[in-house]
mmCIF file of C-alpha atoms and ligand atoms in Angstrom:
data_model
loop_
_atom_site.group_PDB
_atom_site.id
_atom_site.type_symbol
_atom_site.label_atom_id
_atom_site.label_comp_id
_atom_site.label_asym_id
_atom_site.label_seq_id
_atom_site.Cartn_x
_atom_site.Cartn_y
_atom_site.Cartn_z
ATOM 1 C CA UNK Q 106 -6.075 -2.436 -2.425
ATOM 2 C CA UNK Q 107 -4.352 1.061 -3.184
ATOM 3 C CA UNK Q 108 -2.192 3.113 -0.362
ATOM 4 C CA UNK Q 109 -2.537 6.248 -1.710
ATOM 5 C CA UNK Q 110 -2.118 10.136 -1.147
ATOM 6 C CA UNK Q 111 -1.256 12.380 -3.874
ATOM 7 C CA UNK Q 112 1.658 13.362 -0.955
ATOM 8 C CA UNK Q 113 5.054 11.474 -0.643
ATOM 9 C CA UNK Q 114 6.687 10.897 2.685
ATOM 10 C CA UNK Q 115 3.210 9.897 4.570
ATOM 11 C CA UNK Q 116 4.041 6.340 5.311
ATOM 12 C CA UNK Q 117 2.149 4.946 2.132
ATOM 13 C CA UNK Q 118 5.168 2.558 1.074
ATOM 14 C CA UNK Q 119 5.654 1.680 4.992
ATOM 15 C CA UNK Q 120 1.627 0.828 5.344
ATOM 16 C CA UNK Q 121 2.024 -1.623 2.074
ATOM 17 C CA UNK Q 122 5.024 -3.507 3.017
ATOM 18 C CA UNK Q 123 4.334 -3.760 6.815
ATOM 19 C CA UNK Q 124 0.843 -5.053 5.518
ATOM 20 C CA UNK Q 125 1.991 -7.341 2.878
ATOM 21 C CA UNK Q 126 4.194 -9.027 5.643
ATOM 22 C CA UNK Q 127 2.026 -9.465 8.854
ATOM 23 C CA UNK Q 128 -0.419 -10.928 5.742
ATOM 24 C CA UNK Q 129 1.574 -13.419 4.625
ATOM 25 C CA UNK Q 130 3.664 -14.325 7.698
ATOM 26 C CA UNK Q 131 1.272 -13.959 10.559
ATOM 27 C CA UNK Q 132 -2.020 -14.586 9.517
ATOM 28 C CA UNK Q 133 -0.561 -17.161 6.584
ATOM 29 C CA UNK Q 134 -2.812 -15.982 3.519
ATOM 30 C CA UNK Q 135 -1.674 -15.745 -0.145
ATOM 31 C CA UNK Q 136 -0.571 -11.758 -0.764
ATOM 32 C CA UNK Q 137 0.698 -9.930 -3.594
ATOM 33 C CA UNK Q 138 2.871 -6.520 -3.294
ATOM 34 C CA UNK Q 139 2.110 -5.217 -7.024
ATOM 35 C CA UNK Q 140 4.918 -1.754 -6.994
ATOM 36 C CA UNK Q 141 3.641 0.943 -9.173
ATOM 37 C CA UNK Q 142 6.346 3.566 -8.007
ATOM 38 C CA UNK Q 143 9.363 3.978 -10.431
ATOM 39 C CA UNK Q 144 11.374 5.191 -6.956
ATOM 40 C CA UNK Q 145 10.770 0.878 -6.043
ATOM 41 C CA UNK Q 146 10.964 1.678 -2.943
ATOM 42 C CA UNK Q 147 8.307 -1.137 -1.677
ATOM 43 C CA UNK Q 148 10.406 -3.661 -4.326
ATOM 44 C CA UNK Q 149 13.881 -2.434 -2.268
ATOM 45 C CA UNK Q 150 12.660 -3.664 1.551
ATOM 46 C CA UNK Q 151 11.094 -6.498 0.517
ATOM 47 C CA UNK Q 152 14.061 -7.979 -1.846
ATOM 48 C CA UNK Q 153 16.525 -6.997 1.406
ATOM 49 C CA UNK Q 154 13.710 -8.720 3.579
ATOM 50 C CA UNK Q 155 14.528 -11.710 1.598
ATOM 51 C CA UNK Q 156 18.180 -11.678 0.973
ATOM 52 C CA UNK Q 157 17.195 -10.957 -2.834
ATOM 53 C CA UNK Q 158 20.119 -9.211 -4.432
ATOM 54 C CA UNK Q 159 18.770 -8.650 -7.678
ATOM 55 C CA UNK Q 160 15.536 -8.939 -9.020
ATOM 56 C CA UNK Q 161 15.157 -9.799 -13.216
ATOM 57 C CA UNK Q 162 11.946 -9.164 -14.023
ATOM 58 C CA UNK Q 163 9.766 -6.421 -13.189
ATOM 59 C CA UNK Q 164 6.281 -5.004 -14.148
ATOM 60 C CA UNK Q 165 7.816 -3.059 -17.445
ATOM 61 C CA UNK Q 166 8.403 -6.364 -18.630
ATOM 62 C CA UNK Q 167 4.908 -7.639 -17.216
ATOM 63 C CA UNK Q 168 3.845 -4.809 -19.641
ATOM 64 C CA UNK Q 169 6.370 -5.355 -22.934
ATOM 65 C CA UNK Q 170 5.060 -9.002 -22.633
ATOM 66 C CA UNK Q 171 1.730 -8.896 -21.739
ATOM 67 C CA UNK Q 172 2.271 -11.450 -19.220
ATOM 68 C CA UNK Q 173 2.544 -10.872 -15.232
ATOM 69 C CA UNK Q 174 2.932 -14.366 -14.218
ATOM 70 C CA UNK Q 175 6.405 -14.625 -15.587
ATOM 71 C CA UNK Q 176 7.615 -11.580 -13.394
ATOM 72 C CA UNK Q 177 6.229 -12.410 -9.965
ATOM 73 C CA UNK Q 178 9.185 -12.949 -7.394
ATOM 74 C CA UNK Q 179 8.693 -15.013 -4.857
ATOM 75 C CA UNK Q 180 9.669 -13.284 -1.466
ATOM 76 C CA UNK Q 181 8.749 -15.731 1.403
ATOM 77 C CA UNK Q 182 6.069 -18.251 1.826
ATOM 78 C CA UNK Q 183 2.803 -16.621 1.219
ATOM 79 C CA UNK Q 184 4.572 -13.534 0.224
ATOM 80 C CA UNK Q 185 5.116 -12.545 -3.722
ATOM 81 C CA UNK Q 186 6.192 -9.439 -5.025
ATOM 82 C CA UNK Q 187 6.104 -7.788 -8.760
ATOM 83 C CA UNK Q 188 8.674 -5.229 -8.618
ATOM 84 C CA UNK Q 189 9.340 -2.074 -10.355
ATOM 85 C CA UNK Q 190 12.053 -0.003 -10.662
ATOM 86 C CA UNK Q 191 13.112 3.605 -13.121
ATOM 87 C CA UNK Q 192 12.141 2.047 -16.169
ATOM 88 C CA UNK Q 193 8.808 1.874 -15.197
ATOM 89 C CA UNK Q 194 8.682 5.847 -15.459
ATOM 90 C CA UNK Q 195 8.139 5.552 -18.881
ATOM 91 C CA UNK Q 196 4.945 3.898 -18.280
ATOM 92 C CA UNK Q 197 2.944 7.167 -18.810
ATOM 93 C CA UNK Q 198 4.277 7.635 -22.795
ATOM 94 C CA UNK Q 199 3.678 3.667 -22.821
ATOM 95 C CA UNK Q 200 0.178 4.188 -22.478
ATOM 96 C CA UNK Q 201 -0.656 7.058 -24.244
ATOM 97 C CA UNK Q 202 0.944 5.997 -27.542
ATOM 98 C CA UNK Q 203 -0.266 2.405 -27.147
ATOM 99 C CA UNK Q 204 -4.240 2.937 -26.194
ATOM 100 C CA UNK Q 205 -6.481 5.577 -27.997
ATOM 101 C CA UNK Q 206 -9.431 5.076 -25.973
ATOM 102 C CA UNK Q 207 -9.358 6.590 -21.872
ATOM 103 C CA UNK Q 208 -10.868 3.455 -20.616
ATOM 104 C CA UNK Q 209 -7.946 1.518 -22.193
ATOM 105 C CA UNK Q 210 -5.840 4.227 -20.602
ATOM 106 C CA UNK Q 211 -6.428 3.628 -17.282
ATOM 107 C CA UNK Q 212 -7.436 -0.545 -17.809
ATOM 108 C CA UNK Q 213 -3.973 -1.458 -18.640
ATOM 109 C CA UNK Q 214 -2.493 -2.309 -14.994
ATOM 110 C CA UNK Q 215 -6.063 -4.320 -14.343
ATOM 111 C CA UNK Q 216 -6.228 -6.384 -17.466
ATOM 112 C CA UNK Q 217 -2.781 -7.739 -16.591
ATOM 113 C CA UNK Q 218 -3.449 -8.960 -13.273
ATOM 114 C CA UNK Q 219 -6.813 -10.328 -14.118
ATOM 115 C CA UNK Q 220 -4.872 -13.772 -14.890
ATOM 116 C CA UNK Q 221 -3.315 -13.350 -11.458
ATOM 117 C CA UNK Q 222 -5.906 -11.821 -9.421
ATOM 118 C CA UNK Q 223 -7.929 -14.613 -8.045
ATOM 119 C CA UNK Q 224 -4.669 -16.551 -6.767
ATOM 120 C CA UNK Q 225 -4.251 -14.137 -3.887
ATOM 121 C CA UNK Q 226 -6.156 -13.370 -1.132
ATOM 122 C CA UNK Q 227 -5.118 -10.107 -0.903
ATOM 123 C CA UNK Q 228 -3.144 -7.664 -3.082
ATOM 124 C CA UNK Q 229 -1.604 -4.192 -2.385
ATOM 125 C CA UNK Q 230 -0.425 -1.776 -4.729
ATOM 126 C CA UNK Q 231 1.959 0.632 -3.804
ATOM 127 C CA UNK Q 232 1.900 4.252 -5.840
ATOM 128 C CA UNK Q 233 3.820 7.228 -6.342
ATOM 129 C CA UNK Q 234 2.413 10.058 -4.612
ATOM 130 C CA UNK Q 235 0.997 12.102 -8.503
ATOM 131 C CA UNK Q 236 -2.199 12.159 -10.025
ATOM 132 C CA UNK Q 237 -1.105 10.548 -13.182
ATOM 133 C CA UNK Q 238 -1.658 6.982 -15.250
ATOM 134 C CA UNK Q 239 -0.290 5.444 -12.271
ATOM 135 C CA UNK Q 240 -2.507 6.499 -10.157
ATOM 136 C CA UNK Q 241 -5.369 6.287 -12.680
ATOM 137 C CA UNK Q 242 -4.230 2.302 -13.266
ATOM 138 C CA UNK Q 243 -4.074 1.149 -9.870
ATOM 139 C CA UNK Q 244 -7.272 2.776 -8.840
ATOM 140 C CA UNK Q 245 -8.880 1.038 -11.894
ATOM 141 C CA UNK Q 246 -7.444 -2.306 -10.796
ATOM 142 C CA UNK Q 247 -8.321 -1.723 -7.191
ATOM 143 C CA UNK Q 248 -11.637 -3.108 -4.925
ATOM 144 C CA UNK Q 249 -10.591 -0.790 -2.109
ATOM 145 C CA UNK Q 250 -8.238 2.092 -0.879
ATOM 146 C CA UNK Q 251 -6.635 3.020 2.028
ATOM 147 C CA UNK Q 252 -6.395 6.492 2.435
ATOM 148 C CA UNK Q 253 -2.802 7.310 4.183
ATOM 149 C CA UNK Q 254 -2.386 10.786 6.338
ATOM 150 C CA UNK Q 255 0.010 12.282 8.459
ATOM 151 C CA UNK Q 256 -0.972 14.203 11.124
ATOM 152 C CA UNK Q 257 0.313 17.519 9.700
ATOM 153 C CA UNK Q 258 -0.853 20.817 8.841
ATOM 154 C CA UNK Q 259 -2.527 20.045 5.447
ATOM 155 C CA UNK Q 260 -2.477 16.828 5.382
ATOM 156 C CA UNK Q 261 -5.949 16.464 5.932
ATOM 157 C CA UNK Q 262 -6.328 18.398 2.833
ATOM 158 C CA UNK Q 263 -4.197 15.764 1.049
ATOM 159 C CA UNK Q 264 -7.366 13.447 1.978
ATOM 160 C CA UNK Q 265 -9.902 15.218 0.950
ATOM 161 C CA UNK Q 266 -8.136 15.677 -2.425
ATOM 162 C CA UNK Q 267 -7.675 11.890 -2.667
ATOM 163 C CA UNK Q 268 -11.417 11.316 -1.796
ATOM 164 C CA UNK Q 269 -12.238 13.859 -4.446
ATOM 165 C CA UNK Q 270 -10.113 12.233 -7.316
ATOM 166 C CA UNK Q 271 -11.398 9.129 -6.405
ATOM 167 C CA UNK Q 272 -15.462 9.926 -6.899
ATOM 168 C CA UNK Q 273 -14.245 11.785 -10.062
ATOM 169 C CA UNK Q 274 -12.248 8.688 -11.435
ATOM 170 C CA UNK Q 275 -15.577 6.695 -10.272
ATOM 171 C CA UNK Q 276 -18.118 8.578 -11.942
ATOM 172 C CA UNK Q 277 -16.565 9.175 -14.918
ATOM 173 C CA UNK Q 278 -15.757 5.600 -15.641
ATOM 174 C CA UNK Q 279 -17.648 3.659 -13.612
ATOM 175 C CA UNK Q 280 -15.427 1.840 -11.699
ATOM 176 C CA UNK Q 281 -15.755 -0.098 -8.757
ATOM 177 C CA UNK Q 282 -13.826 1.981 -5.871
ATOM 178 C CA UNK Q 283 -14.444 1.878 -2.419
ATOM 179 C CA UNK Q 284 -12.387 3.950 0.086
ATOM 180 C CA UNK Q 285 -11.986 1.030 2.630
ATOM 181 C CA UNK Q 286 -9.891 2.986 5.505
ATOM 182 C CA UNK Q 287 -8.321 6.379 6.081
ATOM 183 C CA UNK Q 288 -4.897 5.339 8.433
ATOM 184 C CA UNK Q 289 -3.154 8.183 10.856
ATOM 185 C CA UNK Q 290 0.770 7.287 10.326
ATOM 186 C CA UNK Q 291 3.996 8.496 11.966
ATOM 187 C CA UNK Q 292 1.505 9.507 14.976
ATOM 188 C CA UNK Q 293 3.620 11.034 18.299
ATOM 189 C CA UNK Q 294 0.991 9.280 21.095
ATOM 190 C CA UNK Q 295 2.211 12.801 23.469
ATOM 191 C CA UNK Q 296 2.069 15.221 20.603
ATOM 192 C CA UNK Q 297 -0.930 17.364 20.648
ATOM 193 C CA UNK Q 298 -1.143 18.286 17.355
ATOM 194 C CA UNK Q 299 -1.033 14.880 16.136
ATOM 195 C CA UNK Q 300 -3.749 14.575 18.889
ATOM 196 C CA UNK Q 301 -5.812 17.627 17.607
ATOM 197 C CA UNK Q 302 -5.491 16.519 13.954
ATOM 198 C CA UNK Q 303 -6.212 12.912 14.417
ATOM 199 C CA UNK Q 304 -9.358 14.095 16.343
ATOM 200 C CA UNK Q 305 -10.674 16.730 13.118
ATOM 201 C CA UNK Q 306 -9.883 13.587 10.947
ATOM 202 C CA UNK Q 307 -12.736 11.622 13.141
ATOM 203 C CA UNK Q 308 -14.568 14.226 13.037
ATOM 204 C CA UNK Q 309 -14.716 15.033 9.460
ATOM 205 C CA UNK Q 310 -14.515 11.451 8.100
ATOM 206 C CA UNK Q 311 -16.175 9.378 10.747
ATOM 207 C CA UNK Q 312 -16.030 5.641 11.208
ATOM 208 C CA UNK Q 313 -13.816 5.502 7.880
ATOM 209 C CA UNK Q 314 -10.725 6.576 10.280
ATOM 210 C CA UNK Q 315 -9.355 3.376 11.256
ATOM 211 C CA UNK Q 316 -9.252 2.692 15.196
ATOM 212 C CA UNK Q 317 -5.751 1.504 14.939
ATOM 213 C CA UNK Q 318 -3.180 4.454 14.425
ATOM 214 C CA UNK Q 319 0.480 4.008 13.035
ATOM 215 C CA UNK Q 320 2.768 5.547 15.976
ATOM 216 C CA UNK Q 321 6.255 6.778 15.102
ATOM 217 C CA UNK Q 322 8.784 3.789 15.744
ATOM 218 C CA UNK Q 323 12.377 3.550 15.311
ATOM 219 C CA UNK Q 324 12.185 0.084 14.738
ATOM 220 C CA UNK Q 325 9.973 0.675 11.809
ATOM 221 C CA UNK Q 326 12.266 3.228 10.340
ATOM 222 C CA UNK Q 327 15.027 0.044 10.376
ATOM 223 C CA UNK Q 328 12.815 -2.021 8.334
ATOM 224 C CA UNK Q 329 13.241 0.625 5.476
ATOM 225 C CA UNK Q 330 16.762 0.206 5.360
ATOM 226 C CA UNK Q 331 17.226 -3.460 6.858
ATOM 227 C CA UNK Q 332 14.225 -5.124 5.367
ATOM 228 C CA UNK Q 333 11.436 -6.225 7.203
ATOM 229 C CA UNK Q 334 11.372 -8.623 10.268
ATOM 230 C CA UNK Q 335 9.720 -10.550 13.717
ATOM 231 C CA UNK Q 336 12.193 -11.837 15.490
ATOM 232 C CA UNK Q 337 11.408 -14.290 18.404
ATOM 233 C CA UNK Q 338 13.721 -13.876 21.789
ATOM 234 C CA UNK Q 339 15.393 -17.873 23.089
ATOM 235 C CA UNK Q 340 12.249 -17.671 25.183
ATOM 236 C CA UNK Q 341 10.212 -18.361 22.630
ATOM 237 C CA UNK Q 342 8.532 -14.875 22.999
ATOM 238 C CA UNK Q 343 8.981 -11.623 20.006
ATOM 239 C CA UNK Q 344 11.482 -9.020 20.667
ATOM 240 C CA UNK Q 345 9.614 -6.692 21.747
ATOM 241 C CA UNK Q 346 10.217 -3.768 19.654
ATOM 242 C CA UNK Q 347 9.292 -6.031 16.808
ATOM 243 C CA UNK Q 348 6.354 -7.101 18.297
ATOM 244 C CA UNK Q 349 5.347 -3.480 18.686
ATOM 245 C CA UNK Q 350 6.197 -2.242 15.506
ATOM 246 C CA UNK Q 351 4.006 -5.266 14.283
ATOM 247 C CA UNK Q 352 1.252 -5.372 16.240
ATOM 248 C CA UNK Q 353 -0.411 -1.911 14.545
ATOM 249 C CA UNK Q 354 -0.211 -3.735 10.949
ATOM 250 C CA UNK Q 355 -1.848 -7.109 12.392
ATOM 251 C CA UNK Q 356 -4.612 -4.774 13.599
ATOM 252 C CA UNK Q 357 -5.289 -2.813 11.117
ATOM 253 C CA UNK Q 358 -5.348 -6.182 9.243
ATOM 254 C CA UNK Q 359 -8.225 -7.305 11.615
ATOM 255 C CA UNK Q 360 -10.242 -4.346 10.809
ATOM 256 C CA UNK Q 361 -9.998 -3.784 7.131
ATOM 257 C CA UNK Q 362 -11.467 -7.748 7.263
ATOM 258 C CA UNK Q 363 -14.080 -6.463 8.893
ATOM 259 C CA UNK Q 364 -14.915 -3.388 6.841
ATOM 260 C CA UNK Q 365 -14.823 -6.060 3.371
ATOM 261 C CA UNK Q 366 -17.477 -8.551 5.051
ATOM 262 C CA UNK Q 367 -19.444 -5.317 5.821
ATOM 263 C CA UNK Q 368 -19.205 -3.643 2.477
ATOM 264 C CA UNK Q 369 -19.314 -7.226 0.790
ATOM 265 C CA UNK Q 370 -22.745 -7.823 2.441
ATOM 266 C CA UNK Q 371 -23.991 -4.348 1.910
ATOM 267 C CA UNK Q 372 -23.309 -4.154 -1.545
HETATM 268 N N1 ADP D 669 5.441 4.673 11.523
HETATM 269 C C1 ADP D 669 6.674 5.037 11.165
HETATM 270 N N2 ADP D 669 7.646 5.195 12.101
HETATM 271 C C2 ADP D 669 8.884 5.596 11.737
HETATM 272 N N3 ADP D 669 9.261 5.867 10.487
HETATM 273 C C3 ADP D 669 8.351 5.713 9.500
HETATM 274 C C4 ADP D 669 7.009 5.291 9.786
HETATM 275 N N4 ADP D 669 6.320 5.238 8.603
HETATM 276 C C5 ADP D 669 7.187 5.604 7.643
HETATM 277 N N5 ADP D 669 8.407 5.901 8.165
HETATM 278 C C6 ADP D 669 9.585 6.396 7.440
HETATM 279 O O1 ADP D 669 9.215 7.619 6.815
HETATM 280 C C7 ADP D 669 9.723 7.695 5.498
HETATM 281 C C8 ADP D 669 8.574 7.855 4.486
HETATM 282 O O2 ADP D 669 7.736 6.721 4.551
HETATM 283 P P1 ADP D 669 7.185 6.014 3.229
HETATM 284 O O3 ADP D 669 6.368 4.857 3.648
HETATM 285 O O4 ADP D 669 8.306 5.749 2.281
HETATM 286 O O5 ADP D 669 6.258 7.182 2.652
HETATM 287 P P2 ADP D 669 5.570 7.329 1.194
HETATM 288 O O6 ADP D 669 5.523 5.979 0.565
HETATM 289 O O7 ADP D 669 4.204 7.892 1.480
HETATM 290 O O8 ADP D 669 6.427 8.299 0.432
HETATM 291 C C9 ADP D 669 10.547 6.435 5.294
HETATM 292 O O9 ADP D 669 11.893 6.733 5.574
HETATM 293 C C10 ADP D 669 10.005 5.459 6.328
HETATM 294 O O10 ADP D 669 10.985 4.568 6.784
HETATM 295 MG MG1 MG D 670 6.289 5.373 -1.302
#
């Protein structure tokens, strides 16, 4: 799966790491972060989220060698990352000297993790905000996307651009793209205009607006710069702030499982 927007600062980075985690940790199933953006910011919380201080290999050198296996870091149980960092901005000139054809173009990020792909049960790719090879790769490696949106003036508009790109990228090389969830973040629960949006987003796109929205939390903002975690109190219960800041990502996991057995048996 691909967070995307072609807009930075919507909480794409946030939904992927906060995804990745409540994956792996709370519902215990094998998940990949796969970081696409040279900024590495998703590779960043999740090294500090496991007392990583420097990570080696990352997926230039996935590309240089051919080989992704040798450049997965282990995070936590469950949990495995393949970072990337500023060399990876290169990645553009990378393909365009190296692959004549546009299929090849835009295959090169999902021939590499087909050796991979089937050892996780889920996988999230995390993108810079640009219609570019990036974006072109990890939609071509992708089953589904999540559509990210902040409840802004044109933000919306940021969507229906995404949606857009994505039937063009579809149709013109037949790929196999589904748009799996469109996810409110940063929502203020007493703000009206994040009210009023939210509600033109339902109306617009439907059922593909997930239930669960992604309210603004302090505690969430900490995880950026702490790394991510769920702390339990002596009691044996979660902090609660934790637990809050959680609880929207173990939801959102419960529906997006939902949507894949219903698009899986409707295909
Ligand atoms: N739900 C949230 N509550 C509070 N802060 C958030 C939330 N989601 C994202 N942020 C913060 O907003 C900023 C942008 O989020 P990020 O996920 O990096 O966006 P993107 O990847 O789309 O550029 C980051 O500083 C992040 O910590
Ligand atoms: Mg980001």
């Amino acid at each position: 799966m691909t967070v995307g927007n072609f807009k930075g600062g919507v909480g794409k980075t946030k939904i992927v790491t906060m995804l990745a985690y409540d994956n792996a940790q709370v519902r215990h199933k094998k998940t990949l972060v796969l970081d696409l953006d040279p900024q590495g910011n998703a590779s960043q919380v999740l090294a500090k989220t496991a007392n990583i201080e420097r990570i080696d290999k990352t997926i230039t050198d996935a590309i240089s060698s051919g080989s992704i296996a040798e450049c997965i870091t282990p995070i936590m149980d469950n949990l495995d990352l393949v970072a990337c960092n500023t060399s990876f901005r290169s990645f553009s000139k990378f393909v365009l000297t190296n692959f004549e054809s546009e299929i090849e173009q835009i295959s090169v990020i999902r021939n590499l993790l087909k050796p991979i792909k089937e050892k996780y049960d889920s996988i999230f790719i995390d993108v810079p905000p640009t219609i570019s090879e990036f974006s072109d790769n990890a939609m071509a490696a992708s089953d589904y996307s999540i559509i990210a949106f902040q409840t802004q003036e044109e933000s919306l508009d940021g969507v229906s651009k995404y949606v857009g790109y994505q039937n063009f990228m579809v149709d013109r090389y037949n790929i196999n793209l589904q748009v799996i969830a469109i996810v409110a973040c940063m929502i203020e629960p007493d703000d009206n205009l994040d009210q009023t949006i939210l509600n033109e987003a339902r109306e617009q796109y439907g059922d593909a607006v997930l239930d669960t929205v992604i309210t603004f939390q302090k505690r969430l903002k900490r995880y950026s710069r702490e790394g991510i975690y769920l702390q339990k109190n002596k009691n044996g219960k979660f902090d609660q702030w934790d637990y809050k800041a959680h609880d929207n990502f173990i939801k959102i996991l419960s529906e997006l499982d939902a949507r894949d057995a219903f698009l899986t048996a409707n295909a």
